[in-house]
Short mmCIF file of C-alpha atoms in Angstrom, two decimals:
data_model
loop_
_atom_site.label_atom_id
_atom_site.label_comp_id
_atom_site.label_asym_id
_atom_site.label_seq_id
_atom_site.Cartn_x
_atom_site.Cartn_y
_atom_site.Cartn_z
CA MET A 23 175.78 -23.77 28.01
CA ASN A 24 178.36 -23.47 25.27
CA THR A 25 177.41 -22.00 21.90
CA THR A 26 180.80 -22.17 20.21
CA GLN A 27 179.46 -24.17 17.30
CA HIS A 28 176.99 -21.45 16.38
CA SER A 29 179.86 -19.41 14.96
CA ILE A 30 180.61 -22.37 12.70
CA ILE A 31 177.14 -23.53 11.68
CA PRO A 32 174.16 -21.20 12.27
CA LEU A 33 171.13 -22.60 14.06
CA SER A 34 169.06 -22.02 10.93
CA ALA A 35 171.40 -24.27 8.93
CA LEU A 36 171.29 -26.97 11.62
CA ALA A 37 167.50 -26.77 11.71
CA HIS A 38 167.33 -27.04 7.92
CA ALA A 39 169.42 -30.22 8.03
CA ALA A 40 167.10 -31.58 10.73
CA MET A 41 164.02 -30.71 8.67
CA GLU A 42 165.44 -32.55 5.67
CA ALA A 43 166.42 -35.55 7.80
CA THR A 44 162.86 -35.84 9.13
CA ASN A 45 161.27 -35.31 5.70
CA TYR A 46 159.97 -31.93 6.91
CA SER A 47 157.83 -33.56 9.62
CA PRO A 48 159.94 -33.16 12.80
CA ASP A 49 157.23 -32.47 15.38
CA GLY A 50 157.50 -34.73 18.39
CA LYS A 51 161.13 -35.60 17.63
CA THR A 52 164.60 -34.73 18.86
CA VAL A 53 167.35 -34.44 16.26
CA ILE A 54 170.99 -34.52 17.40
CA LEU A 55 173.55 -33.11 14.99
CA TYR A 56 177.28 -33.75 15.37
CA SER A 57 180.14 -31.77 13.86
CA ASN A 58 183.92 -31.93 13.92
CA GLY A 59 184.45 -28.84 11.82
CA ALA A 60 182.54 -26.58 9.50
CA GLY A 61 180.07 -29.25 8.34
CA ILE A 62 177.61 -31.73 9.85
CA ASP A 63 179.15 -35.18 10.25
CA ASP A 64 176.22 -37.16 11.61
CA ILE A 65 172.53 -36.85 12.48
CA THR A 66 170.45 -39.06 14.76
CA ILE A 67 166.67 -38.84 15.15
CA HIS A 68 164.79 -39.83 18.31
CA ASP A 69 161.17 -39.82 19.41
CA LEU A 70 160.73 -37.08 22.00
CA ALA A 71 158.87 -39.50 24.28
CA TRP A 72 161.82 -41.91 24.30
CA ILE A 73 164.82 -39.67 24.81
CA HIS A 74 165.56 -41.44 28.11
CA MET A 75 166.60 -44.39 25.91
CA ILE A 76 169.31 -42.41 24.09
CA GLY A 77 172.78 -43.71 24.90
CA GLU A 78 176.04 -41.81 25.30
CA PRO A 79 176.50 -39.10 22.66
CA ARG A 80 178.97 -39.73 19.89
CA GLN A 81 182.38 -38.16 20.21
CA ALA A 82 182.46 -34.90 18.27
CA ARG A 83 183.85 -31.41 18.64
CA THR A 84 180.35 -29.97 18.86
CA ALA A 85 176.82 -31.33 19.11
CA VAL A 86 173.39 -29.74 19.16
CA ALA A 87 170.15 -31.43 20.24
CA LEU A 88 167.16 -29.82 18.53
CA ILE A 89 163.78 -30.39 20.17
CA PHE A 90 160.71 -30.10 17.92
CA PRO A 91 157.69 -29.98 20.24
CA PRO A 92 154.38 -31.06 18.67
CA HIS A 93 152.63 -27.96 20.08
CA ARG A 94 153.70 -24.61 21.47
CA ASP A 95 152.36 -25.46 24.93
CA THR A 96 154.05 -28.86 25.09
CA GLU A 97 156.19 -29.04 28.23
CA VAL A 98 159.76 -29.70 27.15
CA CYS A 99 161.76 -28.59 30.21
CA HIS A 100 162.13 -32.16 31.52
CA ALA A 101 163.16 -33.41 28.08
CA ALA A 102 165.62 -30.51 27.75
CA ARG A 103 167.21 -31.32 31.11
CA GLN A 104 167.56 -34.98 30.11
CA LEU A 105 169.15 -34.06 26.79
CA ASP A 106 171.44 -31.49 28.32
CA SER A 107 172.69 -34.02 30.85
CA LEU A 108 173.74 -36.24 27.92
CA GLY A 109 176.13 -33.55 26.83
CA GLU A 110 178.06 -33.50 30.11
CA ALA A 111 180.51 -36.14 28.83
CA LEU A 112 181.34 -33.93 25.85
CA ARG A 113 181.66 -30.83 28.00
CA ARG A 114 184.03 -32.57 30.42
CA ALA A 115 186.23 -33.36 27.43
CA GLY A 116 186.31 -29.67 26.49
CA ARG A 117 183.78 -30.07 23.72
CA SER A 118 180.45 -28.37 23.10
CA TRP A 119 176.82 -29.43 23.51
CA ASP A 120 173.69 -27.27 23.26
CA THR A 121 170.02 -28.13 23.70
CA VAL A 122 167.67 -25.99 21.62
CA VAL A 123 163.94 -25.90 20.96
CA ALA A 124 163.42 -25.33 17.24
CA ARG A 125 159.70 -24.78 16.65
CA GLY A 126 158.83 -25.01 13.00
CA GLY A 127 162.53 -25.06 12.13
CA VAL A 128 162.75 -21.29 12.59
CA ARG A 129 161.89 -20.30 16.18
CA PHE A 130 164.79 -21.05 18.54
CA ARG A 131 165.01 -21.13 22.33
CA ILE A 132 168.29 -22.25 23.89
CA TYR A 133 168.20 -24.20 27.14
CA SER A 134 170.48 -23.29 30.04
CA ASP A 135 170.61 -23.94 33.76
CA HIS A 136 169.27 -20.43 34.24
CA GLY A 137 166.22 -20.83 31.99
CA TRP A 138 165.39 -20.43 28.34
CA LEU A 139 167.21 -17.92 26.16
CA ASP A 140 165.25 -16.70 23.15
CA GLU A 141 167.33 -16.26 20.03
CA PRO A 142 167.10 -12.58 19.07
CA GLU A 143 164.46 -11.72 16.51
CA THR A 144 166.22 -11.70 13.16
CA ASP A 145 163.50 -10.09 11.05
CA THR A 146 160.64 -7.64 11.40
CA MET A 147 158.22 -10.16 12.96
CA ASN A 148 158.34 -10.48 16.73
CA ASN A 149 158.59 -13.90 18.34
CA ASP A 150 155.06 -13.84 19.77
CA ASP A 151 153.52 -13.25 16.34
CA LEU A 152 155.76 -15.92 14.84
CA ASP A 153 154.58 -18.41 17.47
CA ARG A 154 150.96 -17.48 16.79
CA LEU A 155 151.27 -17.99 13.04
CA ILE A 156 153.20 -21.25 13.36
CA ASP A 157 150.19 -22.47 15.35
CA ALA A 158 147.70 -21.04 12.86
CA PHE A 159 149.26 -22.88 9.90
CA ALA A 160 149.65 -26.21 11.72
CA GLY A 161 147.48 -29.16 10.75
CA SER A 162 146.76 -31.83 8.18
CA PRO A 163 148.26 -31.44 4.69
CA GLY A 164 144.90 -32.24 3.07
CA ARG A 165 144.33 -34.44 0.04
CA SER A 166 144.73 -32.91 -3.37
CA ARG A 167 141.88 -33.31 -5.83
CA GLN A 168 141.09 -32.12 -9.32
CA PHE A 169 139.91 -28.53 -9.62
CA ASP A 170 137.50 -27.43 -12.34
CA ILE A 171 139.40 -24.60 -14.01
CA ALA A 172 136.12 -23.19 -15.29
CA ARG A 173 135.37 -22.15 -11.71
CA ALA A 174 138.58 -20.14 -11.33
CA VAL A 175 136.99 -16.75 -12.07
CA ASP A 176 134.25 -17.31 -9.51
CA ALA A 177 136.80 -18.58 -6.99
CA GLY A 178 138.94 -15.49 -7.43
CA GLU A 179 135.95 -13.21 -6.94
CA ALA A 180 134.94 -15.14 -3.82
CA TRP A 181 138.38 -14.64 -2.34
CA ILE A 182 138.35 -10.91 -3.08
CA GLU A 183 134.93 -10.61 -1.47
CA ALA A 184 136.14 -12.48 1.61
CA LEU A 185 139.28 -10.37 1.91
CA GLN A 186 137.37 -7.12 1.53
CA GLY A 187 134.74 -8.29 3.99
CA ARG A 188 137.35 -9.14 6.61
CA MET A 189 138.97 -5.74 5.95
CA ALA A 190 135.61 -4.10 6.69
CA GLY A 191 135.44 -5.94 9.99
CA ARG A 192 132.82 -8.51 9.05
CA PRO A 193 133.22 -12.04 10.56
CA ILE A 194 133.89 -13.73 7.21
CA VAL A 195 135.65 -17.07 6.79
CA SER A 196 137.68 -18.23 3.81
CA PRO A 197 135.37 -19.22 0.92
CA PRO A 198 134.88 -22.99 1.39
CA SER A 199 134.40 -23.86 -2.28
CA ALA A 200 136.91 -21.36 -3.72
CA SER A 201 140.01 -23.50 -4.17
CA LEU A 202 143.44 -21.92 -4.50
CA GLN A 203 144.56 -24.63 -6.93
CA ALA A 204 144.31 -22.31 -9.94
CA GLY A 205 147.17 -19.85 -10.38
CA SER A 206 144.78 -17.03 -11.20
CA VAL A 207 143.06 -17.45 -7.82
CA ARG A 208 146.37 -17.31 -5.99
CA ASP A 209 147.28 -14.24 -8.02
CA ALA A 210 144.06 -12.56 -6.94
CA VAL A 211 144.84 -13.12 -3.26
CA ILE A 212 148.45 -11.96 -3.55
CA VAL A 213 147.71 -8.87 -5.61
CA TRP A 214 145.00 -7.80 -3.14
CA ALA A 215 147.27 -8.38 -0.13
CA VAL A 216 150.28 -6.43 -1.46
CA GLY A 217 148.21 -3.69 -3.11
CA GLU A 218 146.08 -0.76 -2.05
CA THR A 219 142.66 0.48 -3.06
CA GLY A 220 142.77 0.99 -6.82
CA THR A 221 145.79 -1.28 -7.32
CA ASP A 222 144.54 -4.47 -5.68
CA ARG A 223 142.91 -6.13 -8.68
CA LEU A 224 144.24 -7.49 -11.98
CA MET A 225 142.20 -6.78 -15.05
CA PRO A 226 141.91 -9.55 -17.70
CA GLY A 227 145.25 -9.87 -19.47
CA GLU A 228 146.99 -7.49 -17.07
CA ARG A 229 150.40 -8.50 -15.71
CA PHE A 230 151.34 -8.14 -12.08
CA VAL A 231 153.81 -5.30 -11.51
CA PRO A 232 155.48 -5.50 -8.06
CA PRO A 233 154.67 -2.40 -5.99
CA ILE A 234 157.56 -0.21 -4.87
CA GLN A 235 155.88 0.75 -1.59
CA ALA A 236 155.86 -1.30 1.61
CA PRO A 237 152.78 -3.51 2.02
CA ASN A 238 149.90 -2.57 4.29
CA PRO A 239 150.35 -4.77 7.40
CA GLU A 240 146.58 -4.99 7.91
CA ARG A 241 146.06 -6.44 4.44
CA ILE A 242 148.89 -8.93 4.95
CA ASP A 243 147.47 -10.02 8.33
CA ILE A 244 143.98 -10.46 6.88
CA ALA A 245 145.25 -12.52 3.97
CA LEU A 246 147.38 -14.70 6.26
CA SER A 247 144.47 -15.33 8.60
CA LEU A 248 142.17 -16.41 5.76
CA LEU A 249 144.86 -18.57 4.16
CA ALA A 250 145.46 -20.31 7.51
CA GLU A 251 141.81 -21.37 7.49
CA ARG A 252 142.50 -23.48 4.38
CA ILE A 253 144.83 -25.85 6.23
CA GLY A 254 143.48 -29.38 5.95
CA GLN A 255 141.62 -28.63 2.70
CA PRO A 256 142.60 -30.04 -0.72
CA ASP A 257 144.38 -26.78 -1.57
CA THR A 258 146.50 -26.75 1.62
CA VAL A 259 149.83 -26.69 -0.22
CA HIS A 260 148.69 -23.68 -2.27
CA ALA A 261 147.49 -21.82 0.83
CA LEU A 262 150.91 -22.43 2.40
CA ALA A 263 152.66 -21.29 -0.77
CA CYS A 264 150.58 -18.09 -0.98
CA ALA A 265 151.24 -17.37 2.68
CA SER A 266 154.98 -17.98 2.26
CA TYR A 267 155.05 -15.48 -0.61
CA LEU A 268 153.23 -12.86 1.48
CA ALA A 269 155.57 -13.48 4.42
CA TRP A 270 158.60 -13.11 2.15
CA TRP A 271 157.13 -9.96 0.62
CA SER A 272 156.61 -8.47 4.09
CA GLY A 273 160.16 -9.20 5.23
CA TYR A 274 159.09 -12.03 7.57
CA ARG A 275 161.91 -14.39 6.56
CA ARG A 276 161.46 -16.86 9.40
CA LEU A 277 157.74 -17.26 8.79
CA ALA A 278 158.35 -17.59 5.05
CA ALA A 279 160.90 -20.36 5.67
CA HIS A 280 158.54 -22.18 8.04
CA LEU A 281 155.70 -22.06 5.52
CA CYS A 282 158.01 -23.40 2.81
CA TYR A 283 158.87 -26.30 5.13
CA ARG A 284 155.16 -26.87 5.72
CA ALA A 285 154.50 -26.87 1.97
CA ARG A 286 157.23 -29.49 1.50
CA SER A 287 155.77 -31.58 4.31
CA THR A 288 152.57 -32.07 2.30
CA GLY A 289 154.44 -34.16 -0.29
CA GLN A 290 152.81 -32.06 -3.02
CA ARG A 291 154.63 -29.81 -5.45
CA SER A 292 154.32 -26.04 -5.53
CA ARG A 293 156.35 -23.91 -7.90
CA LEU A 294 155.44 -20.81 -5.91
CA ALA A 295 156.79 -22.27 -2.66
CA SER A 296 159.97 -23.33 -4.49
CA LEU A 297 160.34 -19.80 -5.82
CA VAL A 298 160.02 -18.32 -2.35
CA TRP A 299 162.59 -20.78 -1.02
CA THR A 300 165.03 -19.82 -3.78
CA ALA A 301 164.57 -16.15 -2.85
CA LEU A 302 165.30 -16.90 0.81
CA VAL A 303 168.39 -18.96 0.04
CA ARG A 304 169.76 -16.36 -2.38
CA ASP A 305 168.83 -13.45 -0.10
CA ILE A 306 166.60 -11.90 -2.74
CA VAL A 307 164.33 -9.21 -1.34
CA PRO A 308 161.06 -7.75 -2.69
CA GLN A 309 161.02 -4.76 -5.01
CA TRP A 310 159.95 -2.31 -2.29
CA MET A 311 162.82 -3.39 -0.03
CA ARG A 312 165.30 -2.93 -2.86
CA GLU A 313 164.05 0.62 -3.17
CA THR A 314 164.36 1.40 0.55
CA VAL A 315 166.82 -1.00 2.17
CA ARG A 316 169.55 -1.80 -0.31
CA PRO A 317 170.35 1.23 -2.46
CA ALA A 318 174.08 0.90 -1.77
CA GLN A 319 174.14 -2.76 -2.79
CA GLU A 320 172.16 -1.94 -5.91
CA ASP A 321 174.69 0.75 -6.82
CA ARG A 322 177.46 -1.83 -6.66
CA ALA A 323 175.83 -4.09 -9.26
CA ARG A 324 177.86 -4.33 -12.46
CA PRO A 325 176.66 -2.17 -15.40
CA GLY A 326 174.25 -4.10 -17.58
CA ARG A 327 173.74 -6.81 -14.95
CA PRO A 328 170.38 -6.78 -13.13
CA PHE A 329 170.44 -6.64 -9.36
CA PRO A 330 170.03 -10.16 -7.91
CA GLY A 331 166.38 -11.11 -8.04
CA SER A 332 165.45 -8.48 -10.58
CA ALA A 333 163.67 -11.15 -12.58
CA HIS A 334 161.05 -10.13 -9.99
CA MET A 335 159.44 -12.94 -8.04
CA GLY A 336 156.19 -11.08 -8.39
CA ASP A 337 156.37 -11.53 -12.14
CA GLU A 338 157.09 -15.24 -11.90
CA LYS A 339 154.81 -16.37 -9.12
CA ARG A 340 152.29 -18.42 -11.10
CA SER A 341 152.60 -22.15 -10.56
#
């Protein structure tokens, strides 16, 4: 195994290019990316079931074959061996080839003759939990349909009741008729998840003020589990967007990126998911992390210029 190209183009950037090339629906495919320098020169896409039909790799300084298995338990060792053998011609010429599993575009495992090498965890979510949540949010994008805005208040209350019930340990499922299509309903879920007792509801006309304390992991987990149950429903894209916001807020960058990819794969627009993606790309962190993680960077901001992201995603999340 040779990972020279990773110092030139990070795996996350390669995976993003592969996600775009497959229109954010890469499962069951292998994407081979070729580079002769700091950029990607060519991309080829192949069905995972037909990789034995792939010819000799193109001549390039470096190449990476990304495998996107349709399910976590899909056996890919045989496919990885076949792909890795394709790279022998490049290696003999002193060039580089890697074979990598890229679940959800964010969870990487590098193939070698000695077994699989997990990429180190790059955020506060461990790989097992990331795998579990990638599975939980898999499924049909659902078909969008018109939502009666007059039902938004009742839908918001139903979500709060479900969240509180799950918090109390009751076996409650996500409210089946309480669509997340209205911004006020999404607000209700997010404010509950990032808040605490006494600060987890918005009164009529009240504006969301981002908390400065770290979120309660139990509340985040409960909200994510209920949102995952919406996959396949007409409000799927909004459930994914809400979940991506909560993942970003919690510091789970890889999960947030995956959920943004999933939102894009629905073919439906979500301003909230776009906002989260912008935060990830620009390395904007939540208010509470700015208070605890980046005081030195904040001190270096120019006088009169807000710290990057101080427009507060929490203040702009309605879509």
